[in-house]
CSV table of C-alpha atoms in Angstrom, one decimal:
chain,number,residue,atom,x,y,z
A,15,MET,CA,99.4,29.7,162.4
A,16,LYS,CA,96.0,28.4,161.3
A,17,ASN,CA,95.5,24.6,161.2
A,18,ILE,CA,95.6,23.4,157.7
A,19,SER,CA,93.9,20.1,156.6
A,20,PHE,CA,94.7,18.4,153.4
A,21,ASP,CA,92.2,15.6,153.8
A,22,HIS,CA,90.8,15.9,150.3
A,23,ILE,CA,94.2,15.5,148.7
A,24,PHE,CA,94.6,12.1,150.2
A,25,GLU,CA,91.2,10.7,149.6
A,26,SER,CA,92.6,8.4,146.9
A,27,ASP,CA,95.1,7.1,149.5
A,28,ALA,CA,92.2,6.5,151.9
A,29,ALA,CA,90.4,4.7,149.1
A,30,LYS,CA,93.4,2.4,148.6
A,31,ILE,CA,93.4,1.5,152.3
A,32,VAL,CA,89.6,0.7,152.2
A,33,LYS,CA,90.1,-1.5,149.2
A,34,LYS,CA,93.0,-3.3,150.8
A,35,HIS,CA,91.7,-3.6,154.4
A,36,GLY,CA,87.9,-3.2,154.1
A,37,SER,CA,85.7,-0.5,155.4
A,38,SER,CA,86.6,-1.0,159.1
A,39,ASN,CA,89.8,1.0,158.8
A,40,THR,CA,88.8,4.2,160.6
A,41,LYS,CA,91.8,4.0,162.9
A,42,GLN,CA,94.2,3.7,159.9
A,43,ILE,CA,92.6,6.6,158.1
A,44,GLU,CA,92.8,8.8,161.1
A,45,HIS,CA,96.4,7.8,161.7
A,46,LEU,CA,97.1,8.7,158.0
A,47,LYS,CA,95.5,12.1,158.4
A,48,ARG,CA,97.5,12.8,161.6
A,49,THR,CA,100.7,11.7,159.8
A,50,VAL,CA,100.0,14.0,156.8
A,51,ALA,CA,99.3,16.9,159.1
A,52,LEU,CA,102.5,16.3,161.0
A,53,ILE,CA,104.5,16.1,157.7
A,54,ILE,CA,103.0,19.4,156.5
A,55,LYS,CA,103.8,21.0,159.8
A,56,GLU,CA,107.3,19.6,160.3
A,57,GLU,CA,108.7,18.9,156.9
A,58,LEU,CA,107.4,21.6,154.6
A,59,THR,CA,108.7,25.2,154.4
A,60,LYS,CA,106.5,28.1,155.4
A,61,LYS,CA,106.3,29.1,151.7
A,62,GLN,CA,105.3,25.5,150.7
A,63,ARG,CA,102.5,25.5,153.3
A,64,GLU,CA,101.3,28.9,152.2
A,65,ILE,CA,101.2,28.0,148.5
A,66,LEU,CA,99.5,24.7,149.1
A,67,ASP,CA,96.9,26.4,151.3
A,68,MET,CA,96.3,29.0,148.6
A,69,TYR,CA,96.1,26.3,145.9
A,70,PHE,CA,93.9,23.7,147.6
A,71,PHE,CA,91.8,25.7,150.1
A,72,ARG,CA,91.4,29.1,148.4
A,73,GLY,CA,91.0,27.6,145.0
A,74,MET,CA,93.7,29.8,143.4
A,75,ASN,CA,95.7,28.7,140.4
A,76,CYS,CA,99.5,29.2,140.0
A,77,THR,CA,99.1,32.4,138.1
A,78,GLN,CA,96.8,33.9,140.7
A,79,ILE,CA,99.1,32.8,143.5
A,80,ALA,CA,102.1,34.3,141.7
A,81,LYS,CA,100.4,37.6,141.3
A,82,ALA,CA,99.3,37.7,144.9
A,83,LEU,CA,102.9,36.8,146.1
A,84,LYS,CA,104.6,38.9,143.4
A,85,VAL,CA,106.8,36.1,142.2
A,86,ASN,CA,107.1,34.2,138.9
A,87,LYS,CA,104.5,31.6,138.1
A,88,SER,CA,107.2,29.0,137.6
A,89,THR,CA,108.4,29.6,141.2
A,90,ILE,CA,104.9,28.8,142.5
A,91,SER,CA,104.6,25.7,140.4
A,92,ARG,CA,108.0,24.5,141.5
A,93,THR,CA,107.4,25.2,145.2
A,94,LYS,CA,104.0,23.5,145.0
A,95,SER,CA,105.5,20.5,143.3
A,96,ARG,CA,108.3,20.2,145.8
A,97,GLY,CA,105.9,20.4,148.7
A,98,LEU,CA,103.7,17.7,147.3
A,99,ALA,CA,106.8,15.6,146.5
A,100,THR,CA,108.0,15.9,150.1
A,101,ILE,CA,104.6,14.7,151.4
A,102,ALA,CA,104.6,11.8,149.0
A,103,LYS,CA,108.2,10.9,149.9
A,104,MET,CA,107.4,10.8,153.6
A,105,LEU,CA,104.2,8.8,153.0
A,106,LYS,CA,106.2,6.2,151.1
A,107,TYR,CA,107.5,5.0,154.5
A,108,TYR,CA,104.1,5.1,156.1
A,109,ASN,CA,102.9,1.7,157.3
A,110,PHE,CA,99.3,1.2,156.2
A,111,ARG,CA,98.7,-1.7,158.5
């Protein structure tokens, strides 16, 4: 499986860390990136990873993804939302210190 990076999704989280801890937080940001990558790898389903990859990296919208995967657009939207919710839920417990 190819290595997927979701760095750009969490830029706002990184900005929150910078605001809270100053600009010398490289270690915290790198830890956050590794944590997100692990969450994606271990907690998301294969389908969620595939849809998020198509959406964020290939620039496809839900309609295009639905056509490509031959499923209903609402299925794509729901799967994408659940994947992002899982990431957010897991990050809720992440210690930003």
